[in-house]
Short mmCIF file of C-alpha atoms in Angstrom, two decimals:
data_model
loop_
_atom_site.label_atom_id
_atom_site.label_comp_id
_atom_site.label_asym_id
_atom_site.label_seq_id
_atom_site.Cartn_x
_atom_site.Cartn_y
_atom_site.Cartn_z
CA MET E 142 0.00 0.00 0.00
CA THR E 143 2.79 2.44 0.96
CA LYS E 144 4.73 1.70 -2.22
CA HIS E 145 1.63 2.22 -4.37
CA LEU E 146 0.86 5.50 -2.58
CA PHE E 147 4.43 6.70 -3.12
CA LYS E 148 4.18 5.95 -6.84
CA SER E 149 0.86 7.78 -7.07
CA LEU E 150 2.23 10.83 -5.27
CA SER E 151 5.31 10.79 -7.50
CA ALA E 152 3.09 10.72 -10.58
CA LEU E 153 1.10 13.68 -9.29
CA LEU E 154 4.26 15.67 -8.58
CA LEU E 155 5.60 14.93 -12.05
CA THR E 156 2.27 15.89 -13.55
CA SER E 157 2.45 19.31 -11.97
CA SER E 158 6.11 19.78 -12.92
CA VAL E 159 5.45 19.90 -16.67
CA ALA E 160 2.16 21.71 -17.16
CA TYR E 161 0.50 24.03 -19.64
CA GLY E 162 2.20 27.38 -19.96
CA GLN E 163 5.61 25.75 -19.87
CA THR E 164 8.21 24.94 -22.47
CA THR E 165 9.90 21.54 -22.43
CA VAL E 166 12.92 20.22 -24.31
CA LEU E 167 13.07 16.44 -24.59
CA ASN E 168 16.40 14.84 -25.60
CA ALA E 169 16.74 11.14 -26.41
CA GLN E 170 18.99 8.52 -27.91
CA ALA E 171 16.57 8.15 -30.84
CA TYR E 172 12.93 8.29 -31.88
CA ILE E 173 10.94 6.05 -34.21
CA ASP E 174 9.41 7.71 -37.26
CA VAL E 175 6.40 5.40 -37.41
CA GLU E 176 5.56 6.28 -41.02
CA SER E 177 8.96 5.60 -42.59
CA GLY E 178 10.22 3.10 -40.02
CA GLN E 179 13.42 5.09 -39.56
CA ARG E 180 15.13 5.30 -36.19
CA VAL E 181 16.21 8.94 -35.97
CA ALA E 182 19.29 9.39 -33.80
CA LYS E 183 19.92 12.08 -31.16
CA PRO E 184 16.72 14.10 -31.47
CA SER E 185 15.85 17.17 -29.48
CA LEU E 186 12.12 17.94 -29.26
CA LEU E 187 10.81 21.37 -28.35
CA ILE E 188 7.39 21.13 -26.70
CA GLN E 189 5.31 24.20 -26.04
CA ASP E 190 2.33 23.57 -23.77
CA ASN E 191 0.88 20.35 -25.22
CA ARG E 192 2.36 20.35 -28.75
CA ILE E 193 5.60 19.43 -30.45
CA VAL E 194 6.67 22.66 -32.13
CA LYS E 195 10.20 21.80 -33.30
CA ILE E 196 12.32 18.68 -33.88
CA ALA E 197 16.05 19.05 -34.42
CA LYS E 198 19.34 17.27 -33.82
CA GLN E 199 20.75 17.68 -30.34
CA GLY E 200 23.01 20.71 -30.26
CA GLU E 201 21.12 22.39 -33.10
CA LEU E 202 18.07 23.42 -31.09
CA LYS E 203 18.15 26.70 -29.22
CA VAL E 204 16.81 25.99 -25.75
CA PRO E 205 14.42 28.77 -24.70
CA LYS E 206 15.12 30.50 -21.42
CA GLY E 207 13.27 28.86 -18.55
CA ALA E 208 12.55 25.65 -20.45
CA THR E 209 12.41 22.35 -18.59
CA VAL E 210 15.03 20.01 -20.11
CA ILE E 211 14.47 16.26 -19.87
CA ASP E 212 17.40 14.04 -20.87
CA LEU E 213 16.54 10.50 -21.99
CA ASN E 214 19.76 9.86 -23.88
CA ASP E 215 19.64 6.13 -23.15
CA LYS E 216 16.03 5.78 -24.38
CA THR E 217 14.13 5.41 -27.65
CA LEU E 218 11.04 7.58 -28.09
CA LEU E 219 7.77 6.60 -29.76
CA PRO E 220 4.37 8.24 -30.07
CA GLY E 221 1.99 7.38 -27.25
CA LEU E 222 0.49 3.96 -27.90
CA MET E 223 -3.21 3.41 -28.60
CA ASP E 224 -5.44 0.47 -27.70
CA MET E 225 -8.66 0.40 -29.69
CA HIS E 226 -10.48 -2.17 -27.54
CA VAL E 227 -10.46 -2.03 -23.74
CA HIS E 228 -12.99 -2.42 -20.91
CA LEU E 229 -11.77 -0.30 -18.03
CA THR E 230 -14.60 -1.27 -15.65
CA SER E 231 -13.55 -4.93 -15.30
CA ASP E 232 -10.66 -6.90 -13.85
CA PRO E 233 -10.04 -10.53 -14.90
CA ALA E 234 -8.97 -11.65 -11.42
CA ASP E 235 -12.40 -10.83 -9.96
CA ASN E 236 -14.67 -13.84 -9.63
CA PHE E 237 -16.43 -13.92 -12.99
CA LEU E 238 -20.00 -14.49 -11.82
CA ALA E 239 -19.73 -12.29 -8.72
CA ALA E 240 -18.51 -9.42 -10.90
CA GLN E 241 -21.75 -9.55 -12.92
CA ASN E 242 -23.46 -7.97 -9.89
CA PHE E 243 -20.99 -5.18 -9.20
CA SER E 244 -22.71 -1.80 -8.86
CA ILE E 245 -22.13 1.09 -11.24
CA PRO E 246 -20.18 3.03 -8.55
CA ARG E 247 -17.97 -0.05 -7.99
CA LYS E 248 -17.30 -0.36 -11.71
CA THR E 249 -16.53 3.35 -11.96
CA VAL E 250 -13.91 3.06 -9.23
CA LYS E 251 -12.35 0.19 -11.16
CA ALA E 252 -12.33 2.34 -14.31
CA VAL E 253 -10.45 5.09 -12.49
CA LYS E 254 -7.86 2.59 -11.24
CA ASN E 255 -7.46 0.87 -14.59
CA ALA E 256 -7.24 4.13 -16.51
CA HIS E 257 -4.24 5.12 -14.39
CA THR E 258 -2.63 1.70 -14.90
CA THR E 259 -3.19 1.85 -18.66
CA LEU E 260 -1.56 5.26 -19.00
CA MET E 261 1.44 4.12 -16.96
CA ALA E 262 1.86 1.25 -19.45
CA GLY E 263 2.36 3.79 -22.24
CA PHE E 264 -1.12 3.80 -23.76
CA THR E 265 -2.07 7.46 -24.03
CA THR E 266 -5.27 6.87 -26.02
CA VAL E 267 -7.83 4.07 -25.68
CA ARG E 268 -11.26 3.19 -27.03
CA ASN E 269 -13.52 1.74 -24.34
CA LEU E 270 -16.02 -0.48 -26.12
CA GLY E 271 -18.85 -0.94 -23.69
CA ALA E 272 -19.47 -0.13 -20.03
CA PRO E 273 -22.59 0.07 -17.87
CA GLY E 274 -24.10 3.24 -16.52
CA TYR E 275 -21.95 5.61 -18.58
CA SER E 276 -19.24 4.92 -16.01
CA VAL E 277 -16.31 5.28 -18.41
CA ILE E 278 -17.79 8.44 -19.90
CA ALA E 279 -17.67 9.89 -16.37
CA THR E 280 -14.09 8.63 -15.99
CA ARG E 281 -13.14 10.23 -19.31
CA ASP E 282 -14.68 13.54 -18.29
CA ALA E 283 -12.83 13.50 -14.96
CA ILE E 284 -9.55 12.87 -16.79
CA ASN E 285 -10.24 15.74 -19.17
CA ALA E 286 -11.04 17.99 -16.19
CA GLY E 287 -7.69 17.14 -14.59
CA GLU E 288 -9.31 15.49 -11.58
CA ILE E 289 -7.81 12.04 -12.13
CA ILE E 290 -5.03 10.53 -14.23
CA GLY E 291 -5.64 8.42 -17.33
CA PRO E 292 -5.39 8.18 -21.10
CA ARG E 293 -7.40 10.01 -23.73
CA ILE E 294 -10.62 7.98 -23.90
CA TYR E 295 -13.11 7.35 -26.66
CA SER E 296 -16.04 5.77 -24.83
CA ALA E 297 -19.01 3.95 -26.37
CA GLY E 298 -21.38 3.98 -23.41
CA TYR E 299 -23.53 0.84 -23.51
CA SER E 300 -22.76 -1.84 -26.10
CA ILE E 301 -25.80 -2.30 -28.34
CA SER E 302 -27.23 -5.84 -28.30
CA ILE E 303 -30.25 -7.85 -29.36
CA THR E 304 -32.46 -9.21 -26.59
CA GLY E 305 -30.64 -12.21 -25.12
CA GLY E 306 -27.54 -11.64 -27.21
CA HIS E 307 -23.92 -11.01 -26.42
CA CYS E 308 -23.88 -7.69 -24.49
CA ASP E 309 -27.28 -8.31 -22.86
CA ASP E 310 -27.47 -9.54 -19.24
CA ASN E 311 -28.10 -13.27 -19.62
CA PHE E 312 -26.72 -14.33 -16.25
CA SER E 313 -29.66 -13.15 -14.11
CA ALA E 314 -32.74 -15.26 -13.33
CA PRO E 315 -35.81 -14.52 -15.54
CA GLU E 316 -37.85 -13.14 -12.65
CA ARG E 317 -35.30 -10.37 -12.14
CA LYS E 318 -36.13 -9.07 -15.63
CA SER E 319 -32.59 -7.70 -15.91
CA VAL E 320 -31.92 -6.14 -19.31
CA SER E 321 -28.74 -4.39 -20.37
CA GLY E 322 -29.05 -0.69 -21.07
CA GLY E 323 -27.90 -1.30 -24.64
CA VAL E 324 -30.60 -3.73 -25.79
CA ALA E 325 -32.45 -2.78 -28.97
CA ASP E 326 -34.44 -4.84 -31.50
CA GLY E 327 -35.22 -3.51 -34.97
CA PRO E 328 -33.60 -0.74 -37.03
CA TRP E 329 -35.43 2.19 -35.40
CA ALA E 330 -34.82 0.88 -31.90
CA VAL E 331 -31.13 0.54 -32.78
CA ARG E 332 -31.05 4.13 -34.04
CA ALA E 333 -32.72 5.27 -30.82
CA LYS E 334 -30.12 3.45 -28.73
CA VAL E 335 -27.25 5.07 -30.67
CA ARG E 336 -28.89 8.45 -30.06
CA GLU E 337 -29.30 7.67 -26.35
CA ASN E 338 -25.62 6.78 -25.97
CA ILE E 339 -24.65 10.01 -27.71
CA LYS E 340 -27.07 11.99 -25.52
CA TYR E 341 -25.17 10.86 -22.44
CA GLY E 342 -21.72 11.57 -23.84
CA ALA E 343 -20.56 8.65 -26.00
CA ASN E 344 -17.89 9.69 -28.50
CA THR E 345 -17.80 6.33 -30.27
CA ILE E 346 -20.36 3.52 -30.69
CA LYS E 347 -20.24 -0.28 -30.38
CA ILE E 348 -22.73 -2.87 -31.59
CA CYS E 349 -22.57 -6.64 -31.03
CA ALA E 350 -23.06 -8.31 -34.41
CA THR E 351 -22.48 -11.92 -33.29
CA GLY E 352 -22.42 -14.08 -30.20
CA GLY E 353 -19.42 -13.88 -27.91
CA VAL E 354 -17.06 -15.84 -25.71
CA PHE E 355 -17.95 -14.33 -22.32
CA SER E 356 -21.74 -14.23 -22.58
CA LYS E 357 -24.21 -16.90 -21.53
CA GLY E 358 -26.20 -18.83 -24.11
CA THR E 359 -24.74 -17.25 -27.26
CA LYS E 360 -22.76 -19.01 -29.98
CA VAL E 361 -19.67 -17.12 -31.07
CA GLY E 362 -20.17 -17.86 -34.76
CA VAL E 363 -23.85 -16.93 -34.96
CA GLN E 364 -24.98 -13.56 -36.35
CA GLN E 365 -27.20 -11.52 -33.99
CA PHE E 366 -28.33 -8.32 -35.70
CA SER E 367 -29.68 -8.31 -39.25
CA GLU E 368 -27.72 -6.37 -41.83
CA GLN E 369 -30.50 -3.74 -41.88
CA GLU E 370 -30.10 -3.20 -38.12
CA LEU E 371 -26.32 -2.93 -38.44
CA GLN E 372 -26.73 -0.45 -41.28
CA ALA E 373 -29.11 1.65 -39.17
CA ALA E 374 -26.52 1.80 -36.37
CA ALA E 375 -23.72 2.74 -38.76
CA GLU E 376 -25.77 5.43 -40.49
CA GLU E 377 -26.88 6.96 -37.19
CA ALA E 378 -23.33 7.02 -35.79
CA HIS E 379 -21.97 8.57 -38.98
CA LEU E 380 -24.72 11.20 -39.07
CA ARG E 381 -23.43 12.35 -35.68
CA GLY E 382 -19.78 12.27 -36.78
CA LEU E 383 -18.79 9.20 -34.74
CA ILE E 384 -17.07 5.97 -35.73
CA ILE E 385 -18.70 2.65 -34.88
CA ALA E 386 -17.22 -0.74 -33.96
CA ALA E 387 -18.87 -4.14 -34.33
CA HIS E 388 -18.09 -7.07 -32.05
CA ALA E 389 -18.04 -9.92 -34.59
CA HIS E 390 -16.56 -13.40 -34.30
CA GLY E 391 -18.67 -15.26 -36.86
CA THR E 392 -18.16 -15.14 -40.62
CA ASN E 393 -21.66 -14.00 -41.60
CA GLY E 394 -21.75 -11.33 -38.91
CA ILE E 395 -18.36 -10.01 -39.98
CA LYS E 396 -19.46 -9.71 -43.60
CA ALA E 397 -22.82 -8.16 -42.73
CA ALA E 398 -21.10 -5.56 -40.54
CA ILE E 399 -18.61 -4.66 -43.27
CA ARG E 400 -21.36 -4.30 -45.88
CA ALA E 401 -23.37 -2.20 -43.42
CA GLY E 402 -20.58 0.38 -43.24
CA ILE E 403 -19.20 -0.38 -39.76
CA ASP E 404 -15.78 1.27 -39.32
CA SER E 405 -13.98 -1.46 -37.37
CA ILE E 406 -14.58 -5.15 -36.78
CA GLU E 407 -13.56 -6.45 -33.35
CA HIS E 408 -12.16 -9.98 -32.82
CA CYS E 409 -12.58 -11.20 -36.45
CA SER E 410 -12.25 -14.85 -35.43
CA PHE E 411 -13.71 -16.64 -38.45
CA MET E 412 -12.66 -14.74 -41.59
CA ASP E 413 -13.16 -16.44 -44.97
CA ASP E 414 -11.82 -15.22 -48.34
CA GLU E 415 -14.96 -13.20 -49.04
CA ALA E 416 -14.71 -11.42 -45.68
CA ILE E 417 -11.11 -10.48 -46.40
CA GLU E 418 -12.03 -9.18 -49.85
CA LEU E 419 -14.94 -7.18 -48.43
CA ALA E 420 -12.72 -5.60 -45.77
CA LYS E 421 -10.21 -4.67 -48.44
CA LYS E 422 -12.89 -3.20 -50.72
CA HIS E 423 -14.53 -1.13 -47.97
CA GLY E 424 -11.30 -0.10 -46.20
CA THR E 425 -12.64 -1.56 -42.95
CA TYR E 426 -10.31 -1.66 -39.95
CA LEU E 427 -9.75 -4.92 -38.10
CA SER E 428 -9.00 -5.17 -34.38
CA CYS E 429 -7.85 -8.65 -33.32
CA ASP E 430 -7.14 -9.43 -29.66
CA ILE E 431 -4.72 -12.32 -30.14
CA TYR E 432 -2.94 -12.29 -26.78
CA ASN E 433 -5.72 -12.58 -24.22
CA THR E 434 -6.57 -16.21 -25.07
CA GLU E 435 -3.39 -17.23 -23.25
CA TYR E 436 -4.55 -15.58 -20.03
CA THR E 437 -8.07 -17.00 -20.25
CA LEU E 438 -6.92 -20.57 -20.81
CA ALA E 439 -4.30 -20.31 -18.05
CA PHE E 440 -6.29 -18.49 -15.37
CA GLY E 441 -9.94 -18.44 -16.42
CA GLU E 442 -11.00 -21.48 -14.42
CA ALA E 443 -9.34 -20.19 -11.24
CA ASN E 444 -11.09 -16.84 -11.76
CA GLY E 445 -14.48 -18.53 -11.86
CA VAL E 446 -15.09 -18.35 -15.61
CA PRO E 447 -17.78 -20.99 -16.38
CA GLU E 448 -16.92 -24.03 -18.46
CA GLU E 449 -19.21 -22.83 -21.27
CA ASN E 450 -17.09 -19.72 -21.72
CA ILE E 451 -13.76 -21.54 -21.44
CA ASN E 452 -14.91 -23.93 -24.18
CA LYS E 453 -15.90 -21.02 -26.42
CA GLU E 454 -12.48 -19.47 -25.93
CA LYS E 455 -10.92 -22.73 -27.12
CA GLN E 456 -13.11 -22.58 -30.23
CA VAL E 457 -11.96 -19.12 -31.29
CA SER E 458 -8.32 -18.85 -30.19
CA LYS E 459 -6.57 -20.75 -32.99
CA ALA E 460 -9.04 -19.57 -35.64
CA GLN E 461 -8.65 -15.94 -34.61
CA ARG E 462 -4.88 -16.07 -34.87
CA GLU E 463 -5.12 -17.68 -38.30
CA SER E 464 -7.57 -14.97 -39.42
CA PHE E 465 -5.12 -12.36 -38.11
CA ARG E 466 -2.28 -13.92 -40.10
CA ARG E 467 -4.34 -13.97 -43.30
CA ALA E 468 -5.54 -10.40 -42.81
CA VAL E 469 -1.96 -9.16 -42.37
CA LYS E 470 -0.85 -11.04 -45.48
CA ALA E 471 -3.73 -9.49 -47.44
CA GLY E 472 -2.61 -5.99 -46.41
CA LEU E 473 -5.83 -5.04 -44.62
CA ASN E 474 -6.16 -2.05 -42.29
CA MET E 475 -5.14 -3.33 -38.84
CA VAL E 476 -5.30 -1.58 -35.48
CA PHE E 477 -4.14 -2.60 -32.02
CA GLY E 478 -7.01 -3.91 -29.89
CA SER E 479 -6.30 -6.00 -26.81
CA ASP E 480 -9.70 -6.47 -25.09
CA ALA E 481 -7.94 -5.57 -21.83
CA ALA E 482 -10.11 -6.72 -18.90
CA ILE E 483 -10.03 -10.25 -20.29
CA TYR E 484 -6.41 -10.07 -19.11
CA PRO E 485 -4.92 -7.56 -16.63
CA HIS E 486 -4.88 -3.89 -17.51
CA GLY E 487 -1.33 -2.64 -17.90
CA ASP E 488 -0.27 -5.80 -19.74
CA ASN E 489 -1.59 -4.37 -23.03
CA GLY E 490 1.92 -4.26 -24.49
CA LYS E 491 2.30 -8.02 -24.30
CA GLN E 492 0.22 -8.30 -27.44
CA PHE E 493 2.92 -6.71 -29.62
CA SER E 494 5.12 -9.81 -29.60
CA ARG E 495 2.13 -11.98 -30.59
CA MET E 496 1.32 -9.66 -33.47
CA VAL E 497 4.87 -10.15 -34.71
CA GLN E 498 4.73 -13.90 -34.04
CA PHE E 499 1.60 -14.21 -36.16
CA GLY E 500 2.69 -12.28 -39.21
CA MET E 501 3.48 -8.60 -38.64
CA THR E 502 6.83 -6.92 -38.79
CA PRO E 503 7.71 -4.93 -35.65
CA LEU E 504 7.03 -1.73 -37.57
CA GLN E 505 3.57 -2.94 -38.65
CA ALA E 506 2.71 -3.80 -35.05
CA ILE E 507 3.81 -0.33 -33.91
CA GLN E 508 1.88 1.30 -36.75
CA ALA E 509 -1.25 -0.60 -35.69
CA ALA E 510 -1.01 1.08 -32.28
CA THR E 511 -0.12 4.54 -33.61
CA ILE E 512 -0.87 5.92 -37.09
CA ASN E 513 -3.42 3.23 -38.01
CA SER E 514 -5.39 3.77 -34.82
CA ALA E 515 -5.22 7.55 -35.31
CA ALA E 516 -6.59 7.08 -38.84
CA LEU E 517 -9.46 4.95 -37.53
CA LEU E 518 -10.28 7.62 -34.93
CA LYS E 519 -9.99 10.32 -37.62
CA ASN E 520 -7.68 12.21 -35.28
CA GLN E 521 -4.88 13.98 -37.13
CA GLU E 522 -3.24 15.31 -33.96
CA ILE E 523 -1.97 12.04 -32.48
CA GLY E 524 -0.08 8.94 -33.59
CA LYS E 525 3.23 10.47 -34.69
CA ILE E 526 6.22 12.29 -33.30
CA ALA E 527 6.03 15.25 -35.66
CA GLU E 528 5.90 19.01 -35.54
CA GLY E 529 2.39 20.27 -34.84
CA TYR E 530 1.23 17.03 -33.24
CA LEU E 531 0.11 16.68 -29.64
CA ALA E 532 2.96 15.74 -27.30
CA ASP E 533 1.93 12.15 -26.56
CA ILE E 534 5.34 10.53 -26.21
CA ILE E 535 6.69 7.40 -24.53
CA ALA E 536 10.19 6.00 -24.06
CA VAL E 537 11.60 2.47 -23.84
CA ASP E 538 15.04 1.10 -23.07
CA ASP E 539 15.69 -0.77 -26.34
CA ASP E 540 14.99 -0.36 -30.04
CA PRO E 541 11.48 -1.77 -30.58
CA LEU E 542 12.20 -2.34 -34.28
CA SER E 543 14.65 -5.06 -33.27
CA LYS E 544 13.22 -5.98 -29.86
CA ILE E 545 9.45 -5.55 -29.91
CA ALA E 546 9.03 -6.90 -26.36
CA THR E 547 10.60 -3.70 -25.01
CA LEU E 548 7.13 -2.15 -25.43
CA GLU E 549 6.03 -4.26 -22.46
CA ASN E 550 8.16 -2.05 -20.20
CA VAL E 551 7.56 1.63 -20.95
CA THR E 552 9.81 3.79 -18.78
CA PHE E 553 8.62 7.31 -19.64
CA VAL E 554 5.12 8.59 -20.40
CA MET E 555 4.10 12.05 -21.56
CA LYS E 556 0.48 12.76 -22.51
CA ASP E 557 -0.66 16.09 -23.85
CA GLY E 558 2.67 17.68 -22.91
CA LYS E 559 2.56 16.52 -19.28
CA VAL E 560 4.95 13.97 -17.79
CA TYR E 561 3.25 11.17 -15.86
CA LYS E 562 6.10 8.64 -15.57
#
């Protein structure tokens, strides 16, 4: 407890040491240009408030009077990492069934804790795809207000589900009449649910197009929403200027979601040739969580995950990794999505080595978590170390282009021009 408190106080002190209204010079051994793949030696970055305003070679940059100088000459810099699929309100070590009954305040407290942990792991931007009670929207707003520490959050509010589908509450007894806040049946009901999420602050949308691993009574390969319902959700989100993600394991659900105009497909476990061609034609982004299966199969039973859900994980794990490999080979748009909460928050970076193991180069894996994710989010201010971009910057001890696992141990974190680690 004392050690954790000391770390928290240290983070707060560092946060206040580099704040808006200040000028910072950041020196490093090198930085990774994530577009070209070049490792640029001995950079000196001039940061004014929350933006990178100048990049030069060390010794060639005039240091403004009163600037804070940070020397990381044994480190390699990268843009802040992005995870496009997290669930900040859940922890995998909690008993699975008991956690179904956690209150909204309890889940919000978990979101605050896990947001801090995620930022400390080097992930400066995340997309939270589903949470009850608008709890992560409240967490996001508190972060933006400077009241708590965490990453930049795109939050979907409630995941949209059919009655009895993945993302509904199927664990409660019938007499409790428990229904998830995201349930909608029919195109107009789906539109209304998108509008409701936006009303209460959602800045992205998620819909569950197929069954899932961690729900009761659903089959992972079976399509849930009709294509017309998926299209209604996509149109409504796009009318309001938001991107929309579809949870989709099964082949038919994946293809229906792509045809409907969904921006990103989550999980993508059973991809056939037609699905790959459709994703290529439509420019759809794919988010494949190919690390967390290892945690579930190793620890799921001890954490109280029911046998039904363990068996479904076994069904999708190998297929999902093969779909990932084929998607990479086909040159599809790929983003980094871990599904953190299925495994511990803060371990997000462990997925990088699996992405390389199953077909990506180290640069492609880094691009998935930087410029590709920024493109999906339509945010042209993050994802690169470049002049004019927001100062979201991390540092690691080794060159990630030759040792991708170094991204599991981020040693320096700056978000929005402020140092947190």
